[in-house]
mmCIF file of C-alpha atoms and ligand atoms in Angstrom:
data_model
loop_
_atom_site.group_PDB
_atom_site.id
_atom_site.type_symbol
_atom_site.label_atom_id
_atom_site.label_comp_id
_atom_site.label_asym_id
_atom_site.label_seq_id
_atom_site.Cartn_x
_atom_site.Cartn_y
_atom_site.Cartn_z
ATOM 1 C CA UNK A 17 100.882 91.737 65.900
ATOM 2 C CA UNK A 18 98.112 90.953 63.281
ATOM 3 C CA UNK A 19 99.593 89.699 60.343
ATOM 4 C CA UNK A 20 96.825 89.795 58.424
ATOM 5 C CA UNK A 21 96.602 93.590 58.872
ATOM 6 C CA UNK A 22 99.520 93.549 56.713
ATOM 7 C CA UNK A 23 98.237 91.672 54.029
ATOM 8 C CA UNK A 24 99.177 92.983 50.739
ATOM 9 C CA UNK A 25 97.617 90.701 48.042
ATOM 10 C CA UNK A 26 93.990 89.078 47.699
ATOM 11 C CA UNK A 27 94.907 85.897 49.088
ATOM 12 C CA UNK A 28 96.444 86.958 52.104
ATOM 13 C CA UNK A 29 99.980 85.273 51.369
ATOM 14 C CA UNK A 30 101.868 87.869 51.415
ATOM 15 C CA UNK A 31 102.355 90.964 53.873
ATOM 16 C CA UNK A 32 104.396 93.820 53.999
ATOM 17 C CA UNK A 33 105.459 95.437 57.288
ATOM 18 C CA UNK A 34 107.078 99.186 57.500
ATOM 19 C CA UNK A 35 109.552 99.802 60.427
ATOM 20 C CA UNK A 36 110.417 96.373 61.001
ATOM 21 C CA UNK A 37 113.689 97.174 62.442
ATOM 22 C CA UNK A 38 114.822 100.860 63.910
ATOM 23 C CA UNK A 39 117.174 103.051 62.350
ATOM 24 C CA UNK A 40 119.848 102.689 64.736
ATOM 25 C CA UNK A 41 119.585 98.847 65.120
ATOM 26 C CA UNK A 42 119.884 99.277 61.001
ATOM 27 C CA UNK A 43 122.867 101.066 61.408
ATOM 28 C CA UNK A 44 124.411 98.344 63.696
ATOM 29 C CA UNK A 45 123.735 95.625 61.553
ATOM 30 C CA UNK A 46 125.149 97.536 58.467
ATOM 31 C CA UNK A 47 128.429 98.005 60.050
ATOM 32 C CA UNK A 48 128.443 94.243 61.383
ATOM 33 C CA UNK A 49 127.832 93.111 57.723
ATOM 34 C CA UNK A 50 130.724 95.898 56.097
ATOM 35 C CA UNK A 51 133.109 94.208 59.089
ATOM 36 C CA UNK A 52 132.902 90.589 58.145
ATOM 37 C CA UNK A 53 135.847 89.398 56.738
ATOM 38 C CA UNK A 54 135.935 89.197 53.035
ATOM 39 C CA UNK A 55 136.234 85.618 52.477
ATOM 40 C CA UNK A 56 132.783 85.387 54.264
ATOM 41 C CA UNK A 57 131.236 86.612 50.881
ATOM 42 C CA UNK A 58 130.494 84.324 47.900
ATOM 43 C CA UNK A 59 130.493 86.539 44.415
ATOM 44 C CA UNK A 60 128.001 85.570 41.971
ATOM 45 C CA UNK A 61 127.690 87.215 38.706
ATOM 46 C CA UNK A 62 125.628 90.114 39.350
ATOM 47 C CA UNK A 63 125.789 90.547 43.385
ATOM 48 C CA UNK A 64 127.395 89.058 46.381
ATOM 49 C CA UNK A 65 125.964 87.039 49.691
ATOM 50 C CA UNK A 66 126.999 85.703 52.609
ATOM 51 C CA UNK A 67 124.936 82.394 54.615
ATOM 52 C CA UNK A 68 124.313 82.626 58.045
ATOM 53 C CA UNK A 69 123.264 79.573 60.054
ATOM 54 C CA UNK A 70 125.201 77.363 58.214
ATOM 55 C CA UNK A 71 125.292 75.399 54.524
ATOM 56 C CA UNK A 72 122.681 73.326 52.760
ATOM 57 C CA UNK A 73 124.102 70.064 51.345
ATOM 58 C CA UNK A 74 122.533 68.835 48.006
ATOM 59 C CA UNK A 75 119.749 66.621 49.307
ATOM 60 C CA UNK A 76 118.470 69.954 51.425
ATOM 61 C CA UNK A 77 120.267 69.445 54.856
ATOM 62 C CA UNK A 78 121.367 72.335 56.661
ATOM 63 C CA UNK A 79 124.696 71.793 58.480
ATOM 64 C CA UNK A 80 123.693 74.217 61.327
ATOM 65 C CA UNK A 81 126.154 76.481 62.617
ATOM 66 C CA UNK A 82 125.095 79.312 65.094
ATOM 67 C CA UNK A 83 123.721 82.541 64.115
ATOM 68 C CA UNK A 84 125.538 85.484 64.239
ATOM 69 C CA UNK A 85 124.703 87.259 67.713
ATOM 70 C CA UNK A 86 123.643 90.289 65.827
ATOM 71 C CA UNK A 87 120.418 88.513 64.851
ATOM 72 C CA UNK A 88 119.604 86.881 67.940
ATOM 73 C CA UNK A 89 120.851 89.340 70.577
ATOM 74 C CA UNK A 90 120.935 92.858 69.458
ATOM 75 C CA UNK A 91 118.577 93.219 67.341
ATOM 76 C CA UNK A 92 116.252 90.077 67.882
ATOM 77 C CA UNK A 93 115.269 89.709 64.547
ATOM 78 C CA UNK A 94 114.695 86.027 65.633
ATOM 79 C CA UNK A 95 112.133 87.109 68.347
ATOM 80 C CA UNK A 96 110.449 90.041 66.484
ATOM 81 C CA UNK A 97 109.638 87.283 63.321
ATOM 82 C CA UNK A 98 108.780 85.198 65.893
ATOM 83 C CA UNK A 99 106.025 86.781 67.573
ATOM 84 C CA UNK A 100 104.892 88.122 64.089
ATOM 85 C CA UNK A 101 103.351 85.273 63.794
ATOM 86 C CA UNK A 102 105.303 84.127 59.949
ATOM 87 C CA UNK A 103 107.169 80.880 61.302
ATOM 88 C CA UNK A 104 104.011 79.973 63.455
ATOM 89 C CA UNK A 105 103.495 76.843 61.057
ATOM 90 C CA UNK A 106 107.201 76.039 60.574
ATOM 91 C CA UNK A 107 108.784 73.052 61.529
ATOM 92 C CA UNK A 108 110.889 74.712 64.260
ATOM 93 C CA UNK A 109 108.809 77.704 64.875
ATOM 94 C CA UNK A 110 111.412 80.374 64.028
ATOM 95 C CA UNK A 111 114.060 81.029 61.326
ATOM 96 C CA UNK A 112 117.167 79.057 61.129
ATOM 97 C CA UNK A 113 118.811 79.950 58.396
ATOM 98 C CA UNK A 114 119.547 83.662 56.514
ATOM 99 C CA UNK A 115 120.801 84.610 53.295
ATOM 100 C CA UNK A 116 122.164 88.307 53.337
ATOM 101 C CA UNK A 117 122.408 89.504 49.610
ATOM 102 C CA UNK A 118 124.293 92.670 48.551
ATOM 103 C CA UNK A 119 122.756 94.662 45.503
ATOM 104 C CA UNK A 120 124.735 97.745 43.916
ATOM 105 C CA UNK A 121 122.371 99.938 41.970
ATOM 106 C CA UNK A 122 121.534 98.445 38.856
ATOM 107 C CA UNK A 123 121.975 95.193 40.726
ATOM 108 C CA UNK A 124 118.614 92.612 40.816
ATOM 109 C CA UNK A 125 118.054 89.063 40.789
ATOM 110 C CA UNK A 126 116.381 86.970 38.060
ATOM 111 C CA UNK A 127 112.880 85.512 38.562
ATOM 112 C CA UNK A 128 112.822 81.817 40.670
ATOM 113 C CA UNK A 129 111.416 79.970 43.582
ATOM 114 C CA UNK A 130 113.207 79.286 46.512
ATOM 115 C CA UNK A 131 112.507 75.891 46.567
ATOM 116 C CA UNK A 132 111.859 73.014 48.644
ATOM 117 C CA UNK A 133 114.363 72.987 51.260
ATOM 118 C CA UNK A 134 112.674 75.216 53.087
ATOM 119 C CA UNK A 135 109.165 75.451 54.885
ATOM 120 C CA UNK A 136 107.392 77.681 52.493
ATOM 121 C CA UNK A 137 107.473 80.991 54.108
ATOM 122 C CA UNK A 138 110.301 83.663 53.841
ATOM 123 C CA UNK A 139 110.613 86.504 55.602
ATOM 124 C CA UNK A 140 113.440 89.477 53.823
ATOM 125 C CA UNK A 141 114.232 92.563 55.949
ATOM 126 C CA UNK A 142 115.408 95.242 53.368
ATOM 127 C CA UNK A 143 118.544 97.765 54.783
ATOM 128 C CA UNK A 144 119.901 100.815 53.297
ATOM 129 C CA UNK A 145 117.928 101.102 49.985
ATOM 130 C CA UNK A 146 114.352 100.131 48.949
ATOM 131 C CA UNK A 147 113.834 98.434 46.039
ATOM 132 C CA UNK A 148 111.054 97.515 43.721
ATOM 133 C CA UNK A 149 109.812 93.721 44.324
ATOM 134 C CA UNK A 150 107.979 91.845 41.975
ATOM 135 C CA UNK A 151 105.996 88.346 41.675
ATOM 136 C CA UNK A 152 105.304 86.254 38.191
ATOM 137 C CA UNK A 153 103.395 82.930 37.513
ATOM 138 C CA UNK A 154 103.500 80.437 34.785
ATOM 139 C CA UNK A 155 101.932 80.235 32.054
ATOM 140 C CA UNK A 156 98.913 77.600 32.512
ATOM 141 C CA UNK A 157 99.945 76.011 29.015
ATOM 142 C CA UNK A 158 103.490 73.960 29.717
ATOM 143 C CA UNK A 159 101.947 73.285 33.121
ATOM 144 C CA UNK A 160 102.479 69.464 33.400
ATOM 145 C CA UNK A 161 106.542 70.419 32.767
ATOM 146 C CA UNK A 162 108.125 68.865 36.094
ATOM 147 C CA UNK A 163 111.269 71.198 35.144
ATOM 148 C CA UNK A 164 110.242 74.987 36.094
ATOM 149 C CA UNK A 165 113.171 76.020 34.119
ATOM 150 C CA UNK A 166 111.581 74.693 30.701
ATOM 151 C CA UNK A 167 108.407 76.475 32.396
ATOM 152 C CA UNK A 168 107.238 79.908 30.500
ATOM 153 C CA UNK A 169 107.246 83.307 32.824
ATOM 154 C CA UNK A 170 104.231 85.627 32.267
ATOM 155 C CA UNK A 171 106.371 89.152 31.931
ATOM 156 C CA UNK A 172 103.426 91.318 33.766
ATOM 157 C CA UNK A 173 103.983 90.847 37.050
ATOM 158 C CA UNK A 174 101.140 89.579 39.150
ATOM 159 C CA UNK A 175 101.895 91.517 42.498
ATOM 160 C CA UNK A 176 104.455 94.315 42.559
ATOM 161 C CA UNK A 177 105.512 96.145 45.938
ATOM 162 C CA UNK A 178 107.753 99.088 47.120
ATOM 163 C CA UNK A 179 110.425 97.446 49.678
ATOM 164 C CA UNK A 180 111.335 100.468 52.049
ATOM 165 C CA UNK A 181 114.755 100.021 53.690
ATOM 166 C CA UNK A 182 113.923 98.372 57.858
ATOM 167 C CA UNK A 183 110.733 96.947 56.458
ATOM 168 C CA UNK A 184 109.972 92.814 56.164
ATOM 169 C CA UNK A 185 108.273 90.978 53.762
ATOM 170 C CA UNK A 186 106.874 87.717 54.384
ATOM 171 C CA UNK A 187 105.750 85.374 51.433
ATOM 172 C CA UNK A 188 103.771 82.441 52.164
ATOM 173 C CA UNK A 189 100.647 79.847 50.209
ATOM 174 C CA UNK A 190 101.026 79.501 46.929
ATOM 175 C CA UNK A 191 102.481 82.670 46.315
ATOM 176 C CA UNK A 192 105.655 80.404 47.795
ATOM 177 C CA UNK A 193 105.302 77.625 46.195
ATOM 178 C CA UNK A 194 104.224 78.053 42.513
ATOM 179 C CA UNK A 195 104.946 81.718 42.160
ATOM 180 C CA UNK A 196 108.616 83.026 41.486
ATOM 181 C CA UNK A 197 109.795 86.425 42.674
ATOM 182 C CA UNK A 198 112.600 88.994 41.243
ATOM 183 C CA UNK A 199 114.104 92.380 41.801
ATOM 184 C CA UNK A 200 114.755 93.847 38.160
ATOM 185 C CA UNK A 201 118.077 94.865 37.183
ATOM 186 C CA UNK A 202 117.966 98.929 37.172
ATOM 187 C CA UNK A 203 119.249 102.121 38.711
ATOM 188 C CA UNK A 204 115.844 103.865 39.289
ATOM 189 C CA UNK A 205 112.225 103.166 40.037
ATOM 190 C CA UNK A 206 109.757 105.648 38.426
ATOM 191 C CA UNK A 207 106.333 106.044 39.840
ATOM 192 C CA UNK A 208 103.677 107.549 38.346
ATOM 193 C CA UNK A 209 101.651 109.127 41.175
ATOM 194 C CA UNK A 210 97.940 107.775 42.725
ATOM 195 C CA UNK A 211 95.684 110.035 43.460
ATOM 196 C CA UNK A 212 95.611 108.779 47.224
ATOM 197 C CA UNK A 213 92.109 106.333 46.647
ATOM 198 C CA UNK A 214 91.930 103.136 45.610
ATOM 199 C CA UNK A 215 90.584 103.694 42.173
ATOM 200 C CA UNK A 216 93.398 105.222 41.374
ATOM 201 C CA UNK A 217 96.472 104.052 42.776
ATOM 202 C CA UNK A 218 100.507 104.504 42.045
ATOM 203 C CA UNK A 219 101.980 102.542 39.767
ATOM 204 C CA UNK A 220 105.358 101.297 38.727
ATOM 205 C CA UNK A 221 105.963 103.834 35.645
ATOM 206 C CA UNK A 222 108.159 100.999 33.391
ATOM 207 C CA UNK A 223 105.477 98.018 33.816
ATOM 208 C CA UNK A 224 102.562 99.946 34.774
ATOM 209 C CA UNK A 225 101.834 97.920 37.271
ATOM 210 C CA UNK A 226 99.961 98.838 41.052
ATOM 211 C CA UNK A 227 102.499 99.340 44.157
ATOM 212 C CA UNK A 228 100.739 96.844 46.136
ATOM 213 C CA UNK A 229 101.545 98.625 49.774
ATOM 214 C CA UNK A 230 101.145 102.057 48.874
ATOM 215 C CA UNK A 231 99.163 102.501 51.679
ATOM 216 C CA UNK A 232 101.699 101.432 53.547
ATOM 217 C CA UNK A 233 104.742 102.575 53.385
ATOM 218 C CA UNK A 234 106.187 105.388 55.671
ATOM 219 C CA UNK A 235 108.729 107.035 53.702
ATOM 220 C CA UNK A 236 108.907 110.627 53.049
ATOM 221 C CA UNK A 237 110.330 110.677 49.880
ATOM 222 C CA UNK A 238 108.616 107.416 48.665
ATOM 223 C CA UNK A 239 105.109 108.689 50.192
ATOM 224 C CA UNK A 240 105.536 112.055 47.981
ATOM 225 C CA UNK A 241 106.394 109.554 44.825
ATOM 226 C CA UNK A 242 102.875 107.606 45.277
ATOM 227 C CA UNK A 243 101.429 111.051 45.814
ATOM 228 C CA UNK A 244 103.303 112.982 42.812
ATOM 229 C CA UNK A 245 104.936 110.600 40.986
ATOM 230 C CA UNK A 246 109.089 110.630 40.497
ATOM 231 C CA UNK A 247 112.118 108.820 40.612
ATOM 232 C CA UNK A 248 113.157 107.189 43.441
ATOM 233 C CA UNK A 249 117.164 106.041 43.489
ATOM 234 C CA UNK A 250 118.420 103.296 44.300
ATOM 235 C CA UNK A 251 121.353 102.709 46.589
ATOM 236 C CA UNK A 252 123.187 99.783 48.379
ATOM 237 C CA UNK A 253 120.675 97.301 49.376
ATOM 238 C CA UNK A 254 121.507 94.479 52.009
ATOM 239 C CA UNK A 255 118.424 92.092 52.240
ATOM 240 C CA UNK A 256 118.290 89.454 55.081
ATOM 241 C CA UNK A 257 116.071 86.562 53.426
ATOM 242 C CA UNK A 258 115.072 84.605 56.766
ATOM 243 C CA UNK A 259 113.695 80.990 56.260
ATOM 244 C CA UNK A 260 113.273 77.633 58.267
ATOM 245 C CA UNK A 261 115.196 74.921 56.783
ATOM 246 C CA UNK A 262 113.154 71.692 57.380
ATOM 247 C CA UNK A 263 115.588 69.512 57.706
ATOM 248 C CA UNK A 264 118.962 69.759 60.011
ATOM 249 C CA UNK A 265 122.052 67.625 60.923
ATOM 250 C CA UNK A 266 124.155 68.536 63.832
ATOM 251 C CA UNK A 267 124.131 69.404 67.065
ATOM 252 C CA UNK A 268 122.677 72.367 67.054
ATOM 253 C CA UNK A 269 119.452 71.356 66.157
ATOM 254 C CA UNK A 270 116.534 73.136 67.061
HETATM 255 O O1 AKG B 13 116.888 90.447 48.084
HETATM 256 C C1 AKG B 13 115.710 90.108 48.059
HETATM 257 O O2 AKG B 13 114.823 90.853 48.468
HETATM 258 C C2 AKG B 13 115.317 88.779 47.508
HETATM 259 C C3 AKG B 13 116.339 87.724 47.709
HETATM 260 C C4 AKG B 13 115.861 86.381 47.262
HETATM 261 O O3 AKG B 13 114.872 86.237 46.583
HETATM 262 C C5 AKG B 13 116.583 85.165 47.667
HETATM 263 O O4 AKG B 13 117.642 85.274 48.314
HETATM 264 O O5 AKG B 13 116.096 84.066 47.367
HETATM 265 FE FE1 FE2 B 14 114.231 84.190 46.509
#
């Protein structure tokens, strides 16, 4: 695969690919994740997640456990991100670590970085729903603040893109490491429609912003929004946020 093929942004840092995973291998790994037991889920205050691969301790160790078989066997997620080339610069050449994240509709996460326990590349297969993805920067003034959380957020983002449910994005360079990255908290994306060339291109109705990957996404519903504009709804999204934690204790190091 050519990764840069799937670049999405000017840079090249970040790159969206459709059909990542098929629609029956989704189906498996929905029903694996609705089977695991319930204390396998940690509730935060506006969705709930479950770590595969084992816990980070506070000074960024991961305490390795093994994957669950459903990433390595059937499907190979590990393999497929492998030979996309995203972990080719990682410490251990291939994921090690997942975060699955459960949103309702109306669910999202906040702006942040991901931080420095990990090599700074993440790759997030989307399931079930799409959702709309977006990237901010600082503000240049306030720059010299070590603390990011005393740091100002410009609200527009800089790069916005459709997640399709079975697609991956991968998020490298500095759109990693000094950009943050959110899912806003709402029921329904509205699009106001493109007029299929690039001088004209959807949008995000609320923020007016470009959909990055319009050209790329495979959807027939969310191909007809770029195209007419509408309202796409949002369902149950499960998102599996793959990363390579630098550095592990335990046996299982690989
Ligand atoms: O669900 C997503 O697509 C993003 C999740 C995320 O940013 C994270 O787990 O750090
Ligand atoms: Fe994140």
């Amino acid at each position: 695969m050519n990764l840069q093929e799937h670049a999405i942004d000017e840079l090249g840092e970040v790159f969206y690919i459709p059909d990542f995973i098929t629609e029956e291998e989704e189906a498996y790994l929905i029903r694996k994740i609705q089977d695991a037991p319930q204390y396998n889920w940690k509730a935060l205050a506006n969705r709930r997640l479950q770590l595969w691969g084992g816990q980070l301790t506070s000074k960024n160790v991961l305490l390795a456990q093994p994957l669950p078989s459903f990433v390595e066997v059937y499907p190979n997620i590990l393999d497929r991100l492998k030979s996309s080339g995203a972990f080719s610069t990682s410490p251990h050449k291939v994921l090690n670590h997942i975060i699955l994240n459960e949103y309702l509709p109306g669910q999202g996460i906040m702006p942040h970085q991901d931080g420095p326990a990990y090599h700074p590349v993440v790759a997030t297969i989307s399931l079930r729903s799409h959702t709309a993805f977006h990237y901010y920067r600082y503000t240049t003034e306030n720059q010299d603040v070590l603390d990011a959380t005393a740091r100002i957020i410009v609200p527009t983002p800089v790069l916005s893109v459709l997640l399709e449910p079975r697609s991956v994005i991968i998020t490298s360079g500095s759109m990693y490491t000094s950009h943050l990255h959110g899912i806003q908290e709402q029921k329904v994306d509205h699009i106001t429609a493109g007029d299929g060339e690039t001088g004209c291109p959807p949008k995000f109705t609320d923020l007016d912003v470009v959909v990055a990957n319009w050209r790329l996404l495979t959807g027939t519903q969310v191909k007809s929004a770029m195209f007419k504009g509408g309202a796409l709804e949002r369902g149950v999204r499960y998102s599996l946020t793959c990363r390579d934690v630098e550095k592990v204790a335990s046996s299982l190091k690989r």
